[in-house]
PDB file of C-alpha atoms and ligand atoms in Angstrom:
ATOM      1  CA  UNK A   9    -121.523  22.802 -88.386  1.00 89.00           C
ATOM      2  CA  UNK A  10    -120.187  20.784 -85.623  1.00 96.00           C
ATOM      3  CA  UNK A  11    -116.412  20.125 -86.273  1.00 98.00           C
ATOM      4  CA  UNK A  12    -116.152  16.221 -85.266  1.00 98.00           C
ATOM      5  CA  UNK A  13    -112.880  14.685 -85.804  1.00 98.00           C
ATOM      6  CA  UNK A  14    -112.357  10.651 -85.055  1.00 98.00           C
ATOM      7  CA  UNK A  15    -108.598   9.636 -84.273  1.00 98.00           C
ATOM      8  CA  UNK A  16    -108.668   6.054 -85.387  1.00 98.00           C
ATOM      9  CA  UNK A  17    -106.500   3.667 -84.064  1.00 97.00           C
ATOM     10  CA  UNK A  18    -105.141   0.272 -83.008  1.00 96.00           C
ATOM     11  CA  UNK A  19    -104.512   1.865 -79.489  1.00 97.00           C
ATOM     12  CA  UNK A  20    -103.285  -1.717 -78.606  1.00 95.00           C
ATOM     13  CA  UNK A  21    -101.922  -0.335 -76.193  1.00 95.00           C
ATOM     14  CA  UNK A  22    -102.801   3.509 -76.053  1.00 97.00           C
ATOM     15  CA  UNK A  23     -99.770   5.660 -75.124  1.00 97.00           C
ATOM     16  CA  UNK A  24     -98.494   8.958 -74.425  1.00 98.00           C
ATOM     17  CA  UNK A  25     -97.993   9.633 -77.737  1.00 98.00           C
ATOM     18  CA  UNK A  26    -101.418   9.252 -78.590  1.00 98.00           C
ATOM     19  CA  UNK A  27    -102.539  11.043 -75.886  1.00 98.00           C
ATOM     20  CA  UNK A  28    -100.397  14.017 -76.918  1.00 98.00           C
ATOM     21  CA  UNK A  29    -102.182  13.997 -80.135  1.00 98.00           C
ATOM     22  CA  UNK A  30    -105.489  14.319 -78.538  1.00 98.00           C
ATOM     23  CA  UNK A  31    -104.804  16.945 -75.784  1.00 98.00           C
ATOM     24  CA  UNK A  32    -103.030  19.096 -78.600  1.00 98.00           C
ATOM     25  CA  UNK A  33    -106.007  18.722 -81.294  1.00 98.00           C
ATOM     26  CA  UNK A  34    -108.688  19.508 -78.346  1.00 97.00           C
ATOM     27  CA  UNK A  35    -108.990  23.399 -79.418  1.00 97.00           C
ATOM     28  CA  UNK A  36    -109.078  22.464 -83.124  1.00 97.00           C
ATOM     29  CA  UNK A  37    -112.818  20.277 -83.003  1.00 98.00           C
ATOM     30  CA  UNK A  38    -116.137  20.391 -80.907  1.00 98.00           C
ATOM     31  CA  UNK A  39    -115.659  16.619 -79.989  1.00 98.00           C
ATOM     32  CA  UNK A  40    -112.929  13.607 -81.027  1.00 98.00           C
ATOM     33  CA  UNK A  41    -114.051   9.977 -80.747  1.00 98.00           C
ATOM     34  CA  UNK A  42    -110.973   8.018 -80.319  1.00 98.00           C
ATOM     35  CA  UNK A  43    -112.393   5.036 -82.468  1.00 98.00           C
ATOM     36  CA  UNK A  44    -110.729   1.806 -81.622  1.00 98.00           C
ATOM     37  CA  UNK A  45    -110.410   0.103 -85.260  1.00 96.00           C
ATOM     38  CA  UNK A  46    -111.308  -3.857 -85.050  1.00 92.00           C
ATOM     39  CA  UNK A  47    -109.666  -6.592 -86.951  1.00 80.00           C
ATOM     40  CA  UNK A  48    -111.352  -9.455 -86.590  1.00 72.00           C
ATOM     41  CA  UNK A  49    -108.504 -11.548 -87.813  1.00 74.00           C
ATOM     42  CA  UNK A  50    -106.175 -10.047 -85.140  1.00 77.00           C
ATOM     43  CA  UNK A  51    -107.757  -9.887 -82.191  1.00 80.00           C
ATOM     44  CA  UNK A  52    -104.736  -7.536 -80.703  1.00 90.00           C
ATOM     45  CA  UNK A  53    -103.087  -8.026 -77.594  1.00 93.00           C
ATOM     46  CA  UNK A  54    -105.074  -6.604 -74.879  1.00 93.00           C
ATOM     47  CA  UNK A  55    -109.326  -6.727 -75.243  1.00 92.00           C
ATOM     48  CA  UNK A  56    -111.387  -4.249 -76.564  1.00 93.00           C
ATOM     49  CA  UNK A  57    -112.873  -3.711 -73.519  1.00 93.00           C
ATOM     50  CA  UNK A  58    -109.658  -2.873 -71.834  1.00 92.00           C
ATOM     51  CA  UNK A  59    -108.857  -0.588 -74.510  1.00 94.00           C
ATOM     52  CA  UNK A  60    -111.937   1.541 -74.123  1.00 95.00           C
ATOM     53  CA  UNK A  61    -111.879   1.480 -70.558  1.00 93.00           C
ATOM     54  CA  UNK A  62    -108.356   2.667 -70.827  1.00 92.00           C
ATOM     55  CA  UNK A  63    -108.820   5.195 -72.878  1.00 96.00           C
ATOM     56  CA  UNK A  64    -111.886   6.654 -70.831  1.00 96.00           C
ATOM     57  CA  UNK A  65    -109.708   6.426 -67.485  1.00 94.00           C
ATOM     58  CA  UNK A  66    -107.336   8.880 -69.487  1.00 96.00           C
ATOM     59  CA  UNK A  67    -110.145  11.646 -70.763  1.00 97.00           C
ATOM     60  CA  UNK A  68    -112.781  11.011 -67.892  1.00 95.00           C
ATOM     61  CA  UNK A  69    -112.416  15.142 -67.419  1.00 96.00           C
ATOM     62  CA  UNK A  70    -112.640  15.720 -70.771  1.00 97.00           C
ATOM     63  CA  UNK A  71    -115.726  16.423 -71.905  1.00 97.00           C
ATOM     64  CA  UNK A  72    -115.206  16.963 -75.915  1.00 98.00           C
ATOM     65  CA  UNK A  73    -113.359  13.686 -76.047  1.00 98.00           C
ATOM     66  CA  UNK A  74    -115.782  10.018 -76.112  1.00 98.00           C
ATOM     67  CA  UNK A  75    -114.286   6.157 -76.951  1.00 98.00           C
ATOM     68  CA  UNK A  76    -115.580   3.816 -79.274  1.00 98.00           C
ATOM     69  CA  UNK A  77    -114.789   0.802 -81.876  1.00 97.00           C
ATOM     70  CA  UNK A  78    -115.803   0.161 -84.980  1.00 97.00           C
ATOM     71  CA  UNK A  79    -115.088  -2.378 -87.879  1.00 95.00           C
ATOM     72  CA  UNK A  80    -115.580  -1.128 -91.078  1.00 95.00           C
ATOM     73  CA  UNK A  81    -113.429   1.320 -93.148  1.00 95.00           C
ATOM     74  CA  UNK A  82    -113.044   4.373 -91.470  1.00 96.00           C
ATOM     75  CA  UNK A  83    -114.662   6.522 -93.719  1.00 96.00           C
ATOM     76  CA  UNK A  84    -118.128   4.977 -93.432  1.00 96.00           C
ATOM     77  CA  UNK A  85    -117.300   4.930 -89.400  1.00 97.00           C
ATOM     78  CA  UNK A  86    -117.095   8.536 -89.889  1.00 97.00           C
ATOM     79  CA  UNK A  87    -120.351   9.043 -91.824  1.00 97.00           C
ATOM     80  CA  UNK A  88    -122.281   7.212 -89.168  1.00 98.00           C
ATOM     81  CA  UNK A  89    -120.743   9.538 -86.321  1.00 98.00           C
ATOM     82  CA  UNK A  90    -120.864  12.827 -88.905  1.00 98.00           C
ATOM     83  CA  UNK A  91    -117.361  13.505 -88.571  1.00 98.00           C
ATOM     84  CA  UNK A  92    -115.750  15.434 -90.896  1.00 97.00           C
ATOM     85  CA  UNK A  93    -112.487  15.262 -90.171  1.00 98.00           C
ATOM     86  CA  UNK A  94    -109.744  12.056 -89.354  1.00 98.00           C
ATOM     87  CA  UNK A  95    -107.254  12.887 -86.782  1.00 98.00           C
ATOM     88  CA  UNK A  96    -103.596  11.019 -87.041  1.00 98.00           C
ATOM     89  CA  UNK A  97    -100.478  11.576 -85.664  1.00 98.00           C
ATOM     90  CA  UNK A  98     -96.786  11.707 -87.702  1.00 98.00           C
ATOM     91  CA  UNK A  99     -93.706  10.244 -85.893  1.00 97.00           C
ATOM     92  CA  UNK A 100     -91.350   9.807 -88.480  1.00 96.00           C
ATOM     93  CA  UNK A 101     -90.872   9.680 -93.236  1.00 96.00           C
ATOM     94  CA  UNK A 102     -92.498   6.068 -93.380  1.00 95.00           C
ATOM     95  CA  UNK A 103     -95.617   7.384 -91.003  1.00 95.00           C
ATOM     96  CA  UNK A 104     -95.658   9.743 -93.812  1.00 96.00           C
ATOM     97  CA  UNK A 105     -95.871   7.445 -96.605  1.00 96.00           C
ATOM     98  CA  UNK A 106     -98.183   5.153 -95.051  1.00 94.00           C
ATOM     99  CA  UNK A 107    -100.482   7.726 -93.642  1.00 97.00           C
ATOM    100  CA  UNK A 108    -100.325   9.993 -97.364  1.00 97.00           C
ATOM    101  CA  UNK A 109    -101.736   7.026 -99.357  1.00 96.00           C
ATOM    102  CA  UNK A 110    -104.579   6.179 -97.242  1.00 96.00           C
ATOM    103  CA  UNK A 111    -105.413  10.002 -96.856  1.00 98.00           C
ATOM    104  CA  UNK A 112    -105.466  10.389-100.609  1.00 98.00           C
ATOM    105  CA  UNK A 113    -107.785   6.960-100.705  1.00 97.00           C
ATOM    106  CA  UNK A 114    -109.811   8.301 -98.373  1.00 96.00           C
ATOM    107  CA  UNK A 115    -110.377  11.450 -99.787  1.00 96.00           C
ATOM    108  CA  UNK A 116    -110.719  10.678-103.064  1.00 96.00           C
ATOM    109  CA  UNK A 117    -113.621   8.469-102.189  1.00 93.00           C
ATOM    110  CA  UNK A 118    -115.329  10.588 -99.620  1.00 95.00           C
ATOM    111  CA  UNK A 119    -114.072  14.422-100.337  1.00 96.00           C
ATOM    112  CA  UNK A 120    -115.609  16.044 -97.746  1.00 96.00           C
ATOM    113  CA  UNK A 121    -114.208  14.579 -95.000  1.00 97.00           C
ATOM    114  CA  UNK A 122    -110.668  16.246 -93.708  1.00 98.00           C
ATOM    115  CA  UNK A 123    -107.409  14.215 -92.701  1.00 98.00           C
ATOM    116  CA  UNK A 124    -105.610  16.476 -90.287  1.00 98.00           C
ATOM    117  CA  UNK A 125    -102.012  15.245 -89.100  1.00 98.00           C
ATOM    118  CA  UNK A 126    -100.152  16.252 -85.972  1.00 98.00           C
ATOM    119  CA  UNK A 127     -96.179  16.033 -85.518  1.00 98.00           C
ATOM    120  CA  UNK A 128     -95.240  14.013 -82.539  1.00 98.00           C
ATOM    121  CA  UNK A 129     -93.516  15.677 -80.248  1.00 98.00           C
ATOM    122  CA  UNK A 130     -89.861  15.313 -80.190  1.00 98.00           C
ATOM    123  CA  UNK A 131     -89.339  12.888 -77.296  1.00 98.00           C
ATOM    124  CA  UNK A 132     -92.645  10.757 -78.324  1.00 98.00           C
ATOM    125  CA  UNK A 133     -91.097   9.879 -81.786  1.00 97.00           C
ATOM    126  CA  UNK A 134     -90.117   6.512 -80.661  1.00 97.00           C
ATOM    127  CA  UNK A 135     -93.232   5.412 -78.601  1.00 98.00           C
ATOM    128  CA  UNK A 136     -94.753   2.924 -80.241  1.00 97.00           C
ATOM    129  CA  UNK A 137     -97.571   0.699 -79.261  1.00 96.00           C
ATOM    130  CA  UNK A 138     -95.589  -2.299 -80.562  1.00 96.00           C
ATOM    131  CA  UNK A 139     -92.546  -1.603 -78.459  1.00 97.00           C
ATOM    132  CA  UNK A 140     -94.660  -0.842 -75.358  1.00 96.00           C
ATOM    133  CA  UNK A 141     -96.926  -4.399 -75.758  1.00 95.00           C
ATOM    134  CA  UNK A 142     -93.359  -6.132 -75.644  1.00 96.00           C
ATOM    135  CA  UNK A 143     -92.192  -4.209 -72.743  1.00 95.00           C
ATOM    136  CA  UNK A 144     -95.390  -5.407 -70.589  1.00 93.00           C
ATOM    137  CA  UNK A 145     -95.563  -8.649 -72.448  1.00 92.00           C
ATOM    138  CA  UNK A 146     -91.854  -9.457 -70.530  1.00 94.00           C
ATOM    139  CA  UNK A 147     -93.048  -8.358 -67.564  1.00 92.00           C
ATOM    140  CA  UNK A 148     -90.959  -5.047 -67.862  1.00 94.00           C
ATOM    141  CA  UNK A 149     -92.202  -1.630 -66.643  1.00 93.00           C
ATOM    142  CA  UNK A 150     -93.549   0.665 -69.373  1.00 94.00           C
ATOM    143  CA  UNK A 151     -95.134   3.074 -66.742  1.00 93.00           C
ATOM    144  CA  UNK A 152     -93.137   6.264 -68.194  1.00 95.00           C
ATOM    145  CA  UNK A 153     -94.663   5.629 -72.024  1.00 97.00           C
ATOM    146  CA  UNK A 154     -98.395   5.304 -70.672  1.00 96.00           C
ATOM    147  CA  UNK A 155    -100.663   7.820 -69.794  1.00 96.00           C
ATOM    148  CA  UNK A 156    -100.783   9.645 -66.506  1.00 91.00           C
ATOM    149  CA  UNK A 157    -103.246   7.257 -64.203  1.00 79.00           C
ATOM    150  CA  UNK A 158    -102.651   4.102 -66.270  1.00 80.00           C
ATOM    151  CA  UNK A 159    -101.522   1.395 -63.972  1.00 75.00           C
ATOM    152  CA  UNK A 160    -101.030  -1.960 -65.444  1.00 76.00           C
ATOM    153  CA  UNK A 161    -101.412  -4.120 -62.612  1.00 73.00           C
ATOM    154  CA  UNK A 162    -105.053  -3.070 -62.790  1.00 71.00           C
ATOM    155  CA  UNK A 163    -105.313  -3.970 -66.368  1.00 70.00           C
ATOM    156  CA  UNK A 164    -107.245  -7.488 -67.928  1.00 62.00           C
ATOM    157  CA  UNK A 165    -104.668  -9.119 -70.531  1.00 59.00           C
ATOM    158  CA  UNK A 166    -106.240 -11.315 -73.124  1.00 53.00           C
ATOM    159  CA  UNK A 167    -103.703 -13.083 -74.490  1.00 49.00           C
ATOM    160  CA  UNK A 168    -100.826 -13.227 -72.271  1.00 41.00           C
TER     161      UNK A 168
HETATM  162  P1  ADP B  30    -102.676   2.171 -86.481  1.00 53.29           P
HETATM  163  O1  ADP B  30    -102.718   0.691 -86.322  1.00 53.29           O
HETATM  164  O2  ADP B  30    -103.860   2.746 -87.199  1.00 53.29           O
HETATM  165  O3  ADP B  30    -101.361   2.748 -86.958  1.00 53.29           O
HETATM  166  P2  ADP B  30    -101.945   3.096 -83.870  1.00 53.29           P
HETATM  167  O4  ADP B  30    -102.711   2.809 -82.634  1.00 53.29           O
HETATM  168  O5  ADP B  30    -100.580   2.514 -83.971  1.00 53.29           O
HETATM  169  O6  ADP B  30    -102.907   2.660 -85.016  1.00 53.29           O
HETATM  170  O7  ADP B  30    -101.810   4.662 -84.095  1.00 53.29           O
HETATM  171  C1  ADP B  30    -102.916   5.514 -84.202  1.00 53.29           C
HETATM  172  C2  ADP B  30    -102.444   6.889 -84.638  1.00 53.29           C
HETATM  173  O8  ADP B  30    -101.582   7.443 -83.649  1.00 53.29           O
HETATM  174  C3  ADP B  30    -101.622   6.890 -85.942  1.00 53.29           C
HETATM  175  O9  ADP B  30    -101.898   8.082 -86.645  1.00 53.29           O
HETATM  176  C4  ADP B  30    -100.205   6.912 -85.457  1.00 53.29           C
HETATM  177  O10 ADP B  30     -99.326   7.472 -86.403  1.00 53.29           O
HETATM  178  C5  ADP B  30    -100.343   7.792 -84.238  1.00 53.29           C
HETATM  179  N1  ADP B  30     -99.286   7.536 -83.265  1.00 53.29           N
HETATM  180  C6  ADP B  30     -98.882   6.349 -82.782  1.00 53.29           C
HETATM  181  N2  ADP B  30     -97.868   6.521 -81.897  1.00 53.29           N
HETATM  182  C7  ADP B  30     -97.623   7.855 -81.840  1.00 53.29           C
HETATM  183  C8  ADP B  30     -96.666   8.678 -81.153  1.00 53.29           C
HETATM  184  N3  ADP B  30     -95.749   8.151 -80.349  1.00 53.29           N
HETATM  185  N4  ADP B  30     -96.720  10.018 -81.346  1.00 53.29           N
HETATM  186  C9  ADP B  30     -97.640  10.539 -82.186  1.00 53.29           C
HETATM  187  N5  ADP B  30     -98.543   9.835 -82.890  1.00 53.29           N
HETATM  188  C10 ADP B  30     -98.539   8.508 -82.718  1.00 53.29           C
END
């Protein structure tokens, strides 16, 4: 069977930690779908489309690794993809907490499918996407927490 594994995600916006994540789960699955998770009651701060054309810029040599969105719970995203497995990344205890509950929902509900967790890596444990958004929000330059060929100048904002 095809190992598929979706790393679900705000990705609002995506950093080097997640991209860590990804490069270092590539030789664990067949194919990851970063799946952009939609809210439609916050509509985030930079547009779906940016996100997924952000996201591709980083992978466009990687051929295991596609972008997409979704909005319902995760678990039925990953039925309609046949993934069997949810990628997510641990930074620090109250990642832990948060990400142990929803695992144990999730598989409880839908046993066959896999939550498999990374540890950041040492020096991404404080990138977050929330600190990053209010680093470009005030115009300051967040270049060293964003992927490799990321340039903001060329990015859309949607609600700056
Ligand atoms: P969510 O809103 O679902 O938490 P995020 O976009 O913030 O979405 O994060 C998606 C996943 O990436 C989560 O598993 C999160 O713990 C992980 N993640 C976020 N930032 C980092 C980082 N700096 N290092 C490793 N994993 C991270």
């Amino acid at each position: 069977m095809k190992r598929i594994a979706i790393f679900p995600g705000s990705f609002d916006p995506f950093t080097i930690g997640h991209e860590s994540i990804v490069r270092r789960s590539i030789n664990f699955f067949d194919e990851i779908i970063i799946a952009i998770g939609l809210n439609t009651n916050k509509p985030g701060f930079f547009s779906i489309d940016t996100r997924v054309k952000w996201i591709e810029k980083v992978f466009e040599n990687e051929p295991k690794v596609r972008v997409d969105h979704y909005s319902k719970l995760t678990v039925d995203y990953c039925k309609d993809v046949n993934a069997n497995y949810i990628l997510r990344g641990l930074r620090t205890s109250s990642d832990f907490e948060y990400e142990r509950s929803i695992a144990q929902v999730n598989k409880q509900m839908h046993p066959e499918i896999e939550t498999v967790f990374l540890l950041t890596l040492p020096e991404h444990t404080p990138v977050t996407s929330s600190i990053v958004r209010d680093i470009i929000r005030h115009g300051g330059d967040a270049s060293e927490f964003l992927p490799n060929g990321i340039c903001i100048d060329d990015i859309e904002f949607q609600n700056n």
